[in-house]
XYZ file of C-alpha atoms in Angstrom:
276
model
C -6.412 -49.635 68.031
C -7.867 -46.270 67.052
C -8.285 -45.321 63.392
C -5.834 -42.593 62.338
C -7.392 -39.251 61.437
C -7.412 -38.292 57.762
C -7.563 -34.680 56.640
C -8.594 -32.809 53.514
C -9.443 -29.178 52.784
C -10.219 -26.576 50.150
C -7.746 -23.729 49.608
C -8.271 -20.405 47.865
C -8.717 -16.682 48.262
C -11.425 -15.670 48.972
C -12.609 -18.943 50.469
C -15.299 -18.135 53.069
C -18.084 -18.679 50.503
C -16.955 -22.171 49.485
C -19.563 -24.943 49.657
C -16.895 -27.658 49.412
C -16.793 -28.363 53.188
C -20.571 -28.874 53.215
C -20.432 -31.333 50.313
C -17.402 -33.325 51.458
C -18.521 -33.550 55.090
C -21.943 -34.801 53.968
C -20.188 -37.504 51.956
C -17.988 -38.521 54.897
C -21.025 -38.804 57.168
C -22.924 -40.941 54.656
C -19.892 -43.180 54.062
C -19.266 -43.624 57.787
C -15.853 -41.940 57.617
C -16.032 -40.549 61.138
C -12.251 -40.151 61.322
C -12.143 -37.829 58.290
C -12.221 -34.029 58.449
C -12.568 -31.410 55.706
C -11.831 -27.722 56.290
C -11.272 -24.498 54.368
C -8.181 -22.316 54.453
C -7.624 -18.817 53.108
C -4.429 -19.234 51.066
C -3.142 -17.011 48.273
C -0.470 -17.735 45.667
C 2.338 -16.404 47.835
C 1.339 -18.569 50.796
C 0.680 -21.763 48.856
C 4.188 -23.308 48.814
C 4.606 -22.893 52.567
C 1.167 -24.325 53.280
C 1.762 -27.426 51.166
C 5.240 -28.027 52.581
C 3.826 -27.882 56.103
C 1.353 -30.739 55.630
C 1.997 -34.019 57.443
C 1.108 -37.617 56.637
C -2.466 -37.293 57.873
C -3.431 -35.355 54.754
C -5.271 -37.223 51.998
C -6.024 -34.425 49.570
C -6.737 -30.813 48.705
C -9.350 -29.022 46.647
C -8.083 -25.888 44.901
C -10.107 -22.889 43.824
C -9.031 -19.540 42.408
C -6.358 -18.256 42.273
C -4.464 -21.490 43.004
C -5.409 -23.870 40.173
C -2.310 -23.001 38.154
C -0.050 -21.963 41.030
C -0.197 -25.462 42.530
C 1.221 -27.174 39.441
C 4.967 -26.590 40.063
C 4.545 -28.098 43.546
C 3.289 -31.466 42.260
C 5.053 -34.685 41.308
C 2.677 -35.432 38.438
C -0.371 -33.957 36.731
C -3.122 -35.846 34.893
C -3.624 -35.353 31.175
C -6.998 -33.758 31.899
C -5.470 -31.121 34.180
C -2.543 -30.535 31.834
C -4.902 -29.927 28.918
C -6.213 -26.723 30.552
C -3.204 -25.965 32.781
C -5.435 -26.076 35.852
C -5.473 -28.417 38.864
C -8.415 -28.386 41.250
C -7.591 -31.645 43.048
C -4.429 -32.864 44.783
C -4.086 -36.409 46.088
C -1.347 -37.299 48.583
C -0.202 -40.899 48.167
C 1.027 -43.128 50.965
C 4.573 -42.879 49.636
C 4.471 -39.078 49.836
C 3.821 -38.106 46.221
C 1.527 -35.240 45.220
C -0.749 -36.000 42.267
C -2.723 -33.279 40.495
C -6.011 -33.710 38.636
C -8.909 -31.640 37.311
C -12.404 -32.873 38.200
C -14.159 -29.788 36.788
C -14.015 -31.164 33.242
C -15.441 -34.657 33.908
C -17.790 -32.979 36.399
C -19.223 -30.826 33.612
C -19.669 -33.872 31.392
C -21.367 -35.832 34.198
C -23.699 -32.917 35.024
C -24.763 -32.674 31.378
C -25.187 -36.433 31.080
C -27.457 -36.377 34.130
C -29.764 -34.084 32.107
C -29.632 -36.374 29.095
C -26.978 -34.484 27.116
C -24.348 -36.919 25.848
C -23.653 -35.239 22.513
C -24.153 -31.847 20.882
C -23.903 -30.964 17.207
C -22.727 -27.458 18.098
C -22.455 -25.250 21.159
C -21.981 -21.694 22.364
C -19.826 -20.477 25.245
C -20.570 -17.165 26.933
C -17.374 -15.704 28.361
C -13.683 -16.486 28.051
C -12.243 -16.856 31.547
C -10.755 -19.858 33.316
C -14.068 -21.722 33.436
C -14.485 -21.232 29.694
C -11.324 -23.227 29.020
C -12.716 -26.091 31.117
C -15.966 -25.803 29.153
C -14.028 -26.150 25.897
C -12.238 -29.205 27.267
C -15.573 -30.778 28.165
C -16.998 -29.875 24.754
C -13.998 -31.477 23.052
C -15.419 -34.791 24.278
C -19.115 -34.328 23.518
C -19.491 -31.706 20.773
C -19.188 -32.938 17.186
C -19.335 -29.513 15.527
C -18.186 -25.923 16.001
C -18.213 -23.994 19.280
C -18.880 -20.262 19.111
C -17.340 -18.210 21.917
C -18.871 -14.829 22.693
C -16.229 -12.477 24.102
C -15.670 -8.806 24.865
C -12.084 -8.218 23.712
C -9.525 -9.201 21.088
C -7.262 -10.550 23.844
C -9.983 -12.891 25.086
C -10.719 -13.933 21.510
C -7.072 -14.878 21.019
C -7.085 -16.880 24.246
C -10.150 -18.867 23.220
C -8.718 -19.561 19.772
C -5.560 -20.807 21.452
C -7.471 -23.103 23.761
C -9.478 -24.391 20.822
C -6.331 -25.277 18.890
C -4.831 -26.945 21.929
C -7.960 -28.961 22.722
C -8.898 -29.824 19.145
C -12.111 -27.791 19.180
C -13.354 -25.777 16.176
C -13.710 -22.461 18.034
C -15.369 -19.553 16.271
C -15.349 -16.086 17.788
C -18.248 -13.656 18.038
C -18.550 -10.276 19.728
C -20.425 -10.084 23.035
C -22.806 -7.589 21.395
C -24.182 -10.553 19.432
C -24.564 -12.813 22.489
C -28.308 -13.090 21.986
C -27.553 -15.288 18.978
C -25.761 -17.744 21.282
C -29.064 -18.718 22.847
C -30.145 -20.471 19.637
C -27.407 -23.089 19.961
C -28.505 -26.575 21.069
C -26.123 -26.292 24.048
C -25.191 -23.000 25.719
C -22.577 -22.826 28.486
C -22.570 -19.559 30.448
C -19.280 -19.028 32.285
C -19.608 -15.337 33.159
C -19.842 -13.628 36.594
C -23.143 -12.990 38.349
C -25.386 -10.519 36.558
C -23.535 -10.594 33.242
C -26.152 -12.604 31.357
C -29.227 -10.966 32.907
C -29.549 -8.713 29.871
C -29.902 -11.779 27.641
C -32.928 -13.261 29.426
C -35.390 -11.407 27.190
C -33.780 -12.976 24.109
C -34.323 -16.642 25.025
C -35.933 -18.313 21.988
C -39.343 -19.954 22.130
C -37.882 -23.470 22.021
C -34.473 -23.346 23.714
C -32.097 -26.293 23.957
C -29.941 -26.886 27.037
C -28.416 -24.144 29.188
C -25.489 -24.884 31.492
C -25.078 -21.845 33.749
C -22.056 -22.395 36.005
C -23.275 -19.983 38.698
C -24.857 -21.344 41.862
C -25.304 -18.144 43.862
C -27.451 -16.221 43.194
C -29.651 -18.970 41.780
C -31.608 -19.181 39.623
C -30.141 -16.516 37.387
C -32.477 -14.397 35.292
C -31.329 -16.311 32.219
C -31.945 -19.712 33.836
C -35.390 -18.624 35.037
C -36.456 -17.489 31.570
C -34.913 -20.593 29.999
C -36.897 -22.919 32.266
C -40.089 -20.937 31.674
C -39.652 -21.536 27.944
C -39.296 -25.277 28.529
C -35.551 -25.579 28.068
C -33.339 -27.885 30.115
C -31.143 -26.128 32.685
C -27.970 -27.388 34.359
C -26.764 -25.198 37.221
C -23.566 -24.404 39.033
C -24.536 -26.586 41.993
C -24.801 -29.547 39.618
C -21.232 -28.900 38.484
C -19.993 -28.339 42.032
C -21.531 -31.588 43.265
C -20.354 -33.723 40.365
C -16.757 -32.493 40.576
C -16.839 -32.955 44.373
C -18.102 -36.532 43.956
C -14.996 -37.316 41.918
C -12.771 -35.637 44.526
C -14.300 -37.635 47.372
C -13.804 -40.873 45.454
C -10.163 -40.082 44.713
C -9.318 -38.849 48.209
C -11.068 -41.596 50.172
C -10.828 -44.526 47.774
C -14.550 -45.116 48.320
C -16.892 -45.364 45.340
C -19.528 -44.381 44.516
C -19.668 -41.166 46.518
C -23.226 -40.265 47.638
C -24.258 -37.798 44.922
C -27.829 -37.203 46.109
C -26.799 -36.701 49.737
C -24.135 -34.188 48.713
C -26.532 -32.287 46.465
C -29.176 -32.085 49.218
C -26.570 -30.763 51.651
C -25.572 -28.086 49.137
C -29.172 -27.089 48.517
C -29.798 -26.722 52.259
C -26.678 -24.600 52.700
C -27.652 -22.279 49.831
C -31.201 -21.947 51.166
C -29.808 -20.827 54.524
C -27.262 -18.364 53.112
């Protein structure tokens, strides 16, 4: 009797740049899951309900990227506390009885990536930026940071959003203007959540003895800030680290196999970035 095919995929718009297929396929190969496939589909918010409704019983799970992390939530039967805390789902699991379960592996992925670099706790932290990734950063910090978190933002609206997330997540969030972002680099843990190029101007302000930098970008890599940080002897966690750790958790949930092959997935991601 042949083994039934199992399917999974990443959805988003734009999606062509996604490394998720590389990471998940590497895991399947290492785990001997020859009957599993993982693809990418260009899907926007308007097309999401129809796509999900059209899936058959061969589907095991979905990875969601922007702009679908919130749009998927009304289509699910249940959402984990972690995902609910930031109103964002990046993982959907389809159960054998047809239910759709939503989770967020970005938050535990951030914590795991930091732990891999020896960061289990921080007395205080700084967050550069205030977008969707910043809320996940605050959620991660709610579990490892024992003191205040200073968010460096560009507008009053963003400041209000970060204060709101702080209240919701139980984090002592303090707001500072982006013009003072150089001060952020003196924190023991700095999480940069801004788009490519945004923090380049800060590279010259890295202190002589920096702490840990978590820069969520993975392309281009290394960023100017990460390069300067490493040169000064500081620890750096990159966007590929986050991507791999959150994908490890997705593979484990979708396949039921644990542990997922972290090193194999990371090497596959590094090769793909080197060839891009």
